[in-house]
Short mmCIF file of C-alpha atoms and ligand atoms in Angstrom, two decimals:
data_model
loop_
_atom_site.label_atom_id
_atom_site.label_comp_id
_atom_site.label_asym_id
_atom_site.label_seq_id
_atom_site.Cartn_x
_atom_site.Cartn_y
_atom_site.Cartn_z
CA MET O 1011 9.48 -3.77 -39.39
CA LYS O 1012 6.52 -5.47 -40.80
CA SER O 1013 3.11 -3.63 -40.66
CA LEU O 1014 -0.12 -5.48 -40.09
CA TYR O 1015 -1.16 -4.13 -43.54
CA ASP O 1016 1.47 -6.16 -45.20
CA LEU O 1017 -0.24 -9.39 -44.13
CA ASP O 1018 -2.40 -11.53 -46.43
CA THR O 1019 -6.10 -11.75 -45.53
CA PRO O 1020 -8.16 -12.91 -43.78
CA THR O 1021 -5.79 -12.92 -40.86
CA LEU O 1022 -6.65 -12.93 -37.09
CA LEU O 1023 -4.89 -10.22 -35.20
CA VAL O 1024 -4.32 -9.84 -31.50
CA ASP O 1025 -3.22 -6.43 -30.04
CA ALA O 1026 -0.61 -7.63 -27.53
CA ASP O 1027 -0.70 -4.46 -25.18
CA ARG O 1028 -4.55 -4.96 -24.97
CA LEU O 1029 -4.13 -8.67 -24.25
CA GLU O 1030 -1.57 -8.16 -21.53
CA ARG O 1031 -3.73 -5.53 -19.87
CA ASN O 1032 -6.84 -7.62 -19.89
CA ILE O 1033 -4.92 -10.65 -18.45
CA ALA O 1034 -3.34 -8.48 -15.62
CA ASP O 1035 -6.41 -6.66 -14.79
CA MET O 1036 -8.49 -9.74 -14.43
CA ALA O 1037 -5.74 -11.47 -12.37
CA GLU O 1038 -5.71 -8.43 -10.02
CA ARG O 1039 -9.57 -8.22 -9.66
CA VAL O 1040 -9.79 -11.87 -8.70
CA ARG O 1041 -6.81 -11.64 -6.37
CA ALA O 1042 -8.34 -8.59 -4.66
CA GLY O 1043 -11.53 -10.53 -4.16
CA GLY O 1044 -9.60 -13.27 -2.42
CA LYS O 1045 -10.45 -15.96 -4.99
CA THR O 1046 -8.51 -18.12 -7.38
CA LEU O 1047 -8.51 -17.59 -11.16
CA ARG O 1048 -8.90 -20.60 -13.40
CA PRO O 1049 -9.37 -18.96 -16.79
CA HIS O 1050 -11.49 -20.58 -19.46
CA THR O 1051 -9.03 -21.30 -22.35
CA LYS O 1052 -11.67 -22.09 -24.95
CA THR O 1053 -11.62 -18.59 -26.01
CA HIS O 1054 -8.21 -18.50 -27.14
CA LYS O 1055 -7.15 -22.26 -27.38
CA THR O 1056 -3.42 -21.08 -27.59
CA PRO O 1057 -0.85 -22.44 -25.17
CA GLU O 1058 1.14 -19.07 -25.29
CA ILE O 1059 -1.77 -17.10 -23.98
CA ALA O 1060 -2.44 -19.81 -21.23
CA ARG O 1061 1.22 -19.42 -20.15
CA MET O 1062 0.61 -15.74 -19.84
CA GLN O 1063 -2.43 -16.28 -17.80
CA ALA O 1064 -0.45 -18.69 -15.53
CA ALA O 1065 2.37 -16.07 -15.29
CA ALA O 1066 -0.32 -13.70 -13.97
CA GLY O 1067 -1.28 -16.00 -11.19
CA ALA O 1068 -3.87 -18.56 -12.61
CA SER O 1069 -4.04 -21.52 -10.40
CA GLY O 1070 -4.91 -23.78 -13.19
CA LEU O 1071 -6.85 -23.88 -16.42
CA THR O 1072 -10.31 -24.55 -17.65
CA VAL O 1073 -11.42 -26.13 -20.80
CA ALA O 1074 -14.58 -27.22 -22.45
CA LYS O 1075 -13.37 -30.39 -24.23
CA LEU O 1076 -11.09 -33.24 -23.55
CA GLY O 1077 -9.24 -32.49 -26.74
CA GLU O 1078 -8.44 -29.04 -25.45
CA ALA O 1079 -7.33 -30.56 -22.18
CA GLU O 1080 -4.98 -32.86 -24.14
CA VAL O 1081 -3.44 -29.90 -26.03
CA MET O 1082 -2.90 -27.89 -22.76
CA ALA O 1083 -1.55 -30.91 -20.94
CA TYR O 1084 1.08 -31.66 -23.65
CA ALA O 1085 1.94 -28.00 -23.59
CA GLY O 1086 3.03 -28.57 -19.92
CA PHE O 1087 -0.14 -27.52 -17.99
CA LYS O 1088 -0.58 -29.87 -15.05
CA ASP O 1089 -3.84 -28.73 -13.43
CA ILE O 1090 -6.93 -28.81 -15.72
CA PHE O 1091 -10.64 -28.57 -15.15
CA ILE O 1092 -12.81 -29.90 -17.93
CA ALA O 1093 -15.93 -27.88 -17.03
CA ASN O 1094 -18.26 -30.10 -19.05
CA GLN O 1095 -19.71 -33.66 -18.81
CA LEU O 1096 -17.52 -36.40 -20.40
CA VAL O 1097 -19.66 -39.29 -21.61
CA GLY O 1098 -18.79 -42.35 -23.69
CA ALA O 1099 -16.16 -45.23 -23.65
CA ILE O 1100 -13.80 -43.45 -26.00
CA LYS O 1101 -13.68 -40.44 -23.81
CA VAL O 1102 -13.02 -42.55 -20.73
CA ALA O 1103 -10.19 -44.31 -22.31
CA ARG O 1104 -8.68 -40.85 -23.46
CA LEU O 1105 -9.07 -39.46 -20.10
CA MET O 1106 -7.14 -42.26 -18.57
CA SER O 1107 -4.14 -41.47 -20.84
CA LEU O 1108 -4.46 -37.73 -19.96
CA LEU O 1109 -4.30 -38.51 -16.32
CA GLU O 1110 -0.85 -39.81 -16.75
CA HIS O 1111 0.25 -36.24 -17.69
CA ALA O 1112 -2.01 -33.90 -15.56
CA ARG O 1113 -4.26 -33.50 -12.61
CA VAL O 1114 -7.67 -33.40 -13.90
CA ARG O 1115 -11.07 -32.42 -12.51
CA VAL O 1116 -14.32 -33.04 -14.46
CA GLY O 1117 -17.83 -31.75 -14.32
CA PHE O 1118 -20.88 -34.06 -13.74
CA ASP O 1119 -24.54 -33.55 -13.34
CA SER O 1120 -25.43 -37.33 -13.37
CA PHE O 1121 -24.33 -40.41 -11.66
CA GLU O 1122 -24.55 -42.14 -15.24
CA ALA O 1123 -21.67 -40.02 -16.38
CA ALA O 1124 -19.63 -40.27 -13.09
CA ALA O 1125 -19.83 -44.08 -12.62
CA PRO O 1126 -17.77 -45.25 -15.59
CA LEU O 1127 -15.12 -42.55 -15.13
CA ALA O 1128 -14.81 -43.65 -11.49
CA LYS O 1129 -14.60 -47.27 -12.50
CA ALA O 1130 -11.86 -46.57 -15.04
CA ALA O 1131 -9.97 -44.26 -12.66
CA ALA O 1132 -9.98 -46.75 -9.85
CA ALA O 1133 -8.84 -49.63 -12.16
CA HIS O 1134 -5.96 -47.63 -13.42
CA GLY O 1135 -5.07 -46.37 -9.86
CA PHE O 1136 -5.78 -42.72 -10.68
CA ARG O 1137 -7.64 -40.06 -8.57
CA LEU O 1138 -10.12 -37.97 -10.75
CA GLY O 1139 -11.36 -34.67 -9.28
CA ALA O 1140 -15.25 -34.34 -9.26
CA MET O 1141 -17.16 -31.20 -9.58
CA ILE O 1142 -20.95 -31.13 -9.65
CA GLU O 1143 -22.37 -28.69 -12.16
CA VAL O 1144 -25.25 -26.66 -10.70
CA ASP O 1145 -27.71 -24.80 -12.92
CA THR O 1146 -28.10 -21.32 -11.48
CA GLY O 1147 -30.41 -20.12 -14.14
CA LEU O 1148 -28.84 -20.55 -17.52
CA GLY O 1149 -31.05 -23.67 -18.29
CA ARG O 1150 -28.21 -25.63 -19.90
CA ALA O 1151 -26.43 -28.50 -17.99
CA GLY O 1152 -26.40 -28.82 -14.34
CA THR O 1153 -28.40 -30.10 -11.48
CA ARG O 1154 -32.02 -28.45 -11.21
CA SER O 1155 -32.56 -28.78 -7.54
CA LEU O 1156 -30.71 -28.76 -4.21
CA GLU O 1157 -32.06 -32.19 -3.48
CA GLU O 1158 -30.51 -33.51 -6.80
CA THR O 1159 -27.14 -31.82 -5.99
CA LEU O 1160 -27.02 -33.23 -2.50
CA MET O 1161 -27.91 -36.86 -3.73
CA LEU O 1162 -25.39 -36.77 -6.46
CA ALA O 1163 -22.83 -35.47 -4.00
CA ARG O 1164 -23.52 -38.45 -1.77
CA GLN O 1165 -23.32 -40.91 -4.67
CA ILE O 1166 -20.07 -39.39 -6.08
CA SER O 1167 -18.48 -39.44 -2.68
CA GLU O 1168 -19.05 -43.25 -2.48
CA LEU O 1169 -17.32 -43.88 -5.62
CA ASP O 1170 -13.69 -45.27 -5.73
CA GLY O 1171 -11.48 -43.30 -8.02
CA LEU O 1172 -13.28 -39.91 -7.66
CA ASP O 1173 -12.40 -37.20 -5.22
CA PHE O 1174 -15.50 -34.83 -4.70
CA LEU O 1175 -14.07 -31.29 -4.83
CA GLY O 1176 -17.10 -28.99 -4.98
CA ILE O 1177 -19.59 -27.37 -7.23
CA PHE O 1178 -19.50 -25.12 -10.30
CA THR O 1179 -21.86 -23.09 -12.55
CA HIS O 1180 -21.57 -21.06 -15.71
CA GLU O 1181 -23.78 -17.94 -15.04
CA GLY O 1182 -24.19 -17.25 -18.82
CA HIS O 1183 -27.74 -15.87 -18.17
CA LEU O 1184 -26.01 -12.74 -16.87
CA TYR O 1185 -25.57 -11.88 -20.58
CA ARG O 1186 -29.42 -11.51 -20.58
CA GLY O 1187 -29.69 -8.17 -18.73
CA ARG O 1188 -32.24 -5.55 -19.56
CA ASP O 1189 -31.24 -3.10 -22.46
CA GLY O 1190 -28.39 -5.56 -23.34
CA GLY O 1191 -26.51 -4.86 -20.02
CA VAL O 1192 -25.32 -7.35 -17.41
CA ASP O 1193 -28.07 -8.64 -15.13
CA ALA O 1194 -26.65 -7.70 -11.64
CA GLU O 1195 -29.62 -8.95 -9.72
CA ALA O 1196 -29.07 -12.40 -11.24
CA ALA O 1197 -25.45 -12.29 -10.25
CA GLY O 1198 -26.62 -11.89 -6.64
CA ARG O 1199 -29.05 -14.79 -6.97
CA VAL O 1200 -26.11 -16.93 -8.33
CA ALA O 1201 -23.96 -16.20 -5.43
CA THR O 1202 -26.71 -16.87 -3.00
CA GLN O 1203 -27.61 -20.35 -4.55
CA MET O 1204 -23.99 -21.33 -4.66
CA ARG O 1205 -23.42 -20.40 -1.11
CA ALA O 1206 -26.47 -22.08 0.02
CA THR O 1207 -25.67 -25.26 -1.90
CA ALA O 1208 -22.09 -25.40 -0.46
CA GLU O 1209 -23.68 -24.98 3.15
CA ALA O 1210 -26.21 -27.77 2.54
CA LEU O 1211 -23.41 -30.11 1.24
CA ALA O 1212 -21.28 -29.31 4.54
CA GLY O 1213 -24.62 -29.94 6.53
CA GLN O 1214 -24.99 -33.39 5.09
CA GLY O 1215 -21.30 -34.04 5.86
CA THR O 1216 -20.02 -33.74 2.18
CA ASP O 1217 -16.88 -31.48 2.22
CA CYS O 1218 -17.28 -28.86 -0.44
CA LYS O 1219 -13.81 -27.21 -0.92
CA GLU O 1220 -14.60 -25.52 -4.26
CA VAL O 1221 -17.41 -23.10 -5.14
CA SER O 1222 -16.52 -22.12 -8.65
CA VAL O 1223 -18.32 -19.58 -10.97
CA GLY O 1224 -17.43 -18.51 -14.52
CA SER O 1225 -18.24 -15.80 -16.94
CA THR O 1226 -16.70 -12.56 -17.99
CA PRO O 1227 -19.74 -10.25 -17.31
CA GLY O 1228 -20.07 -11.88 -13.93
CA ALA O 1229 -16.40 -11.51 -12.82
CA ALA O 1230 -16.63 -7.93 -11.36
CA LEU O 1231 -19.85 -8.71 -9.43
CA LEU O 1232 -18.93 -12.23 -8.30
CA SER O 1233 -15.15 -11.61 -7.31
CA VAL O 1234 -16.44 -9.66 -4.39
CA GLU O 1235 -19.11 -12.21 -3.17
CA PRO O 1236 -18.23 -14.21 -0.15
CA GLY O 1237 -18.41 -17.92 0.00
CA LEU O 1238 -17.10 -18.35 -3.64
CA THR O 1239 -13.68 -19.77 -4.14
CA GLU O 1240 -12.87 -19.66 -7.76
CA LEU O 1241 -13.52 -17.62 -11.00
CA ARG O 1242 -13.43 -19.04 -14.58
CA PRO O 1243 -13.87 -16.14 -17.00
CA GLY O 1244 -12.71 -16.76 -20.62
CA VAL O 1245 -13.62 -14.18 -23.16
CA TYR O 1246 -11.96 -11.33 -21.00
CA VAL O 1247 -8.56 -12.05 -22.66
CA PHE O 1248 -9.80 -10.61 -26.04
CA ASN O 1249 -13.42 -9.28 -25.44
CA ASP O 1250 -15.64 -8.75 -28.51
CA ARG O 1251 -18.61 -6.95 -29.87
CA THR O 1252 -20.98 -8.79 -27.51
CA GLN O 1253 -18.87 -7.46 -24.62
CA MET O 1254 -18.79 -3.98 -26.12
CA ARG O 1255 -22.59 -3.98 -26.11
CA ARG O 1256 -22.37 -4.59 -22.29
CA GLY O 1257 -20.25 -1.58 -21.78
CA THR O 1258 -16.61 -2.93 -22.50
CA PRO O 1259 -14.69 -0.08 -24.04
CA LEU O 1260 -13.07 -0.33 -27.50
CA ASP O 1261 -9.57 -0.08 -26.05
CA ARG O 1262 -10.14 -3.47 -24.23
CA CYS O 1263 -10.91 -5.38 -27.51
CA ALA O 1264 -7.77 -7.12 -28.44
CA LEU O 1265 -9.05 -9.38 -31.27
CA THR O 1266 -9.74 -8.36 -34.80
CA VAL O 1267 -9.96 -9.99 -38.18
CA LEU O 1268 -7.96 -8.23 -40.90
CA ALA O 1269 -9.88 -8.36 -44.21
CA THR O 1270 -9.35 -7.04 -47.70
CA VAL O 1271 -12.04 -4.98 -49.65
CA THR O 1272 -12.60 -7.16 -52.75
CA SER O 1273 -15.63 -5.34 -54.35
CA VAL O 1274 -17.09 -1.91 -54.11
CA ARG O 1275 -20.51 -1.28 -55.81
CA SER O 1276 -22.17 2.07 -56.75
CA ASP O 1277 -25.14 1.31 -54.36
CA GLY O 1278 -22.91 1.59 -51.37
CA ARG O 1279 -22.31 -2.14 -50.91
CA ILE O 1280 -18.83 -3.30 -50.07
CA VAL O 1281 -17.58 -6.80 -50.02
CA VAL O 1282 -14.57 -8.05 -47.79
CA ASP O 1283 -12.96 -11.49 -48.04
CA ALA O 1284 -14.05 -12.41 -44.43
CA GLY O 1285 -17.25 -14.43 -44.15
CA THR O 1286 -18.47 -17.10 -41.79
CA LYS O 1287 -15.38 -19.11 -42.16
CA SER O 1288 -13.23 -16.32 -40.73
CA MET O 1289 -15.78 -14.34 -38.54
CA ALA O 1290 -18.02 -17.20 -37.38
CA SER O 1291 -21.85 -16.51 -37.98
CA ASP O 1292 -22.95 -15.63 -34.38
CA SER O 1293 -25.19 -12.50 -34.35
CA PRO O 1294 -26.95 -12.21 -31.03
CA PHE O 1295 -28.01 -8.74 -31.74
CA ALA O 1296 -31.58 -7.51 -32.90
CA ASP O 1297 -30.02 -5.71 -35.84
CA LYS O 1298 -28.46 -8.94 -37.16
CA THR O 1299 -25.07 -7.47 -37.77
CA TYR O 1300 -21.82 -9.60 -37.87
CA GLY O 1301 -18.93 -7.37 -36.68
CA GLU O 1302 -17.68 -3.78 -36.31
CA VAL O 1303 -15.42 -2.35 -38.81
CA MET O 1304 -12.74 -0.28 -36.94
CA ASP O 1305 -12.33 3.39 -37.97
CA HIS O 1306 -15.31 3.01 -40.26
CA PRO O 1307 -18.40 3.89 -38.29
CA GLU O 1308 -20.18 4.52 -41.62
CA LEU O 1309 -20.09 0.76 -42.44
CA ILE O 1310 -22.74 -1.72 -41.34
CA PHE O 1311 -21.69 -5.39 -41.44
CA GLU O 1312 -25.33 -6.37 -42.61
CA GLY O 1313 -24.86 -9.80 -44.24
CA ILE O 1314 -22.37 -12.63 -44.31
CA SER O 1315 -21.82 -15.82 -46.44
CA GLU O 1316 -19.00 -18.52 -46.30
CA GLU O 1317 -16.19 -16.30 -47.88
CA HIS O 1318 -17.90 -12.93 -48.11
CA GLY O 1319 -18.60 -10.09 -45.65
CA HIS O 1320 -21.31 -7.76 -46.84
CA LEU O 1321 -20.89 -4.28 -45.70
CA MET O 1322 -23.19 -1.28 -46.40
CA ALA O 1323 -22.05 2.27 -46.32
CA SER O 1324 -24.71 4.38 -44.69
CA ARG O 1325 -23.01 7.49 -46.10
CA GLY O 1326 -20.18 8.07 -48.49
CA THR O 1327 -17.10 5.91 -47.96
CA THR O 1328 -13.61 6.33 -49.46
CA LEU O 1329 -12.86 2.61 -49.18
CA LYS O 1330 -11.38 1.03 -52.50
CA VAL O 1331 -10.87 -2.32 -53.74
CA GLY O 1332 -7.48 -3.71 -52.28
CA GLU O 1333 -7.73 -1.59 -49.06
CA LYS O 1334 -7.55 -3.51 -45.73
CA VAL O 1335 -9.84 -3.12 -42.76
CA ARG O 1336 -9.82 -4.59 -39.27
CA ILE O 1337 -13.18 -6.01 -37.99
CA ILE O 1338 -14.15 -6.73 -34.38
CA PRO O 1339 -15.92 -10.15 -34.38
CA ASN O 1340 -19.33 -10.56 -32.49
CA HIS O 1341 -18.07 -13.61 -30.52
CA ALA O 1342 -14.29 -13.99 -29.95
CA CYS O 1343 -14.39 -17.72 -28.97
CA THR O 1344 -16.17 -18.91 -32.25
CA CYS O 1345 -14.13 -16.64 -34.41
CA VAL O 1346 -10.74 -17.86 -32.89
CA ASN O 1347 -11.95 -21.45 -33.61
CA MET O 1348 -11.97 -20.72 -37.44
CA HIS O 1349 -8.18 -19.90 -37.59
CA ASN O 1350 -5.05 -21.85 -37.49
CA SER O 1351 -2.91 -19.19 -36.13
CA LEU O 1352 -3.05 -15.63 -34.77
CA THR O 1353 -0.66 -12.81 -35.29
CA THR O 1354 0.27 -10.43 -32.50
CA LEU O 1355 0.94 -6.84 -32.85
CA ARG O 1356 2.51 -3.96 -31.08
CA GLY O 1357 0.60 -0.93 -32.46
CA GLU O 1358 0.53 -1.54 -36.22
CA GLU O 1359 3.82 -3.64 -36.04
CA VAL O 1360 3.68 -7.46 -36.45
CA GLU O 1361 5.35 -9.08 -33.45
CA ASP O 1362 4.80 -12.81 -33.51
CA THR O 1363 2.55 -15.56 -35.01
CA TRP O 1364 1.14 -18.20 -32.53
CA TYR O 1365 -0.38 -21.57 -33.55
CA ILE O 1366 -3.96 -21.93 -32.21
CA ALA O 1367 -3.15 -25.49 -31.10
CA ALA O 1368 -6.57 -26.47 -29.64
CA ARG O 1369 -8.77 -24.95 -32.47
CA GLY O 1370 -11.09 -27.49 -33.94
CA LYS O 1371 -10.67 -29.71 -30.85
CA ILE O 1372 -14.42 -30.42 -30.62
CA ARG O 1373 -14.25 -33.85 -29.07
C1 PLP T 1675 -18.39 -23.76 -17.99
C2 PLP T 1675 -18.05 -22.32 -18.51
N1 PLP T 1675 -17.25 -21.62 -17.61
C3 PLP T 1675 -16.78 -20.42 -17.91
C4 PLP T 1675 -17.14 -19.77 -19.16
C5 PLP T 1675 -16.55 -18.44 -19.43
O1 PLP T 1675 -17.56 -17.40 -19.71
P1 PLP T 1675 -17.23 -16.12 -20.58
O2 PLP T 1675 -17.19 -16.65 -21.95
O3 PLP T 1675 -18.40 -15.18 -20.29
O4 PLP T 1675 -15.85 -15.64 -20.11
C6 PLP T 1675 -17.98 -20.46 -20.00
C7 PLP T 1675 -18.38 -19.87 -21.26
O5 PLP T 1675 -19.24 -20.45 -22.04
C8 PLP T 1675 -18.47 -21.70 -19.66
O6 PLP T 1675 -19.22 -22.51 -20.38
#
């Protein structure tokens, strides 16, 4: 048996029991709500985990990037939603190659992005699924009004090469609830807007089969809303410190970074060998901290540089140079993207190592 503490650091660790439970519970929640689950794989970027999600009943996969779609298609996944705009001639050409291997649907919020993809698909004899992205309050991409959505749907429906499937949104603004919680009222507004949009599309004669929403904090609230067809949560497989601040318990956090204490100073400062290149630099919290050191509540992760994590002991700590600690990252998705592989554990025992095949696939 190899213990996690025998591993070199920094190393990305995944608690396999927690991962399995998170995957099973989300699949059950979505099934109970009568929806389909198309998990967002940008969180783990790992075909082995996508296979676990498929085995639990996922209808297909979601990705953020064409490069992630290529990895998942070549790993054998045949139904992929690129929930993002694809723009530019190079991407159009790559997408045509991908369509030889998988059924693909793509997000659009403009005719300018849709027309070249439709033209290429038609020329190659492919059908590309088209989903219109609707802004339900996040203020990122997506159509900004019902009129805009209706007009784009009419335009897309007339393009050869595209099959208009429906609408989608990422309700990331639910993360911005009062006191750091989930914004339940905003979730209700998201469901109402998506239903009303689907009804208006049907009213103008545009068939809207798919009404897709996607976020981990929204999953519990939206899985029971009528009129929605699909959920695309991503970070639920691992959870992280951001989810913990919204009430997710520690025993749902499957992802940690194993780090070694490299320096202990007399003023209470401790340095570990996990900086921004192993933890990522996200700090969405007012206290500007960068991770939670498991089993060491006295330690505050108060600063970070490329190779160094700066911890401060608020009271006496027994940690010594050479000891190893496990740190829960603030944001699982960006943390995973820093690593080539992840090591799975049963308890403290090392079970396997998986290649994070889609890490760094930013194009
Ligand atoms: C388009 C889209 N769908 C789904 C998700 C999944 O959301 P979460 O990370 O809250 O699980 C995201 C996350 O950024 C997203 O951008």
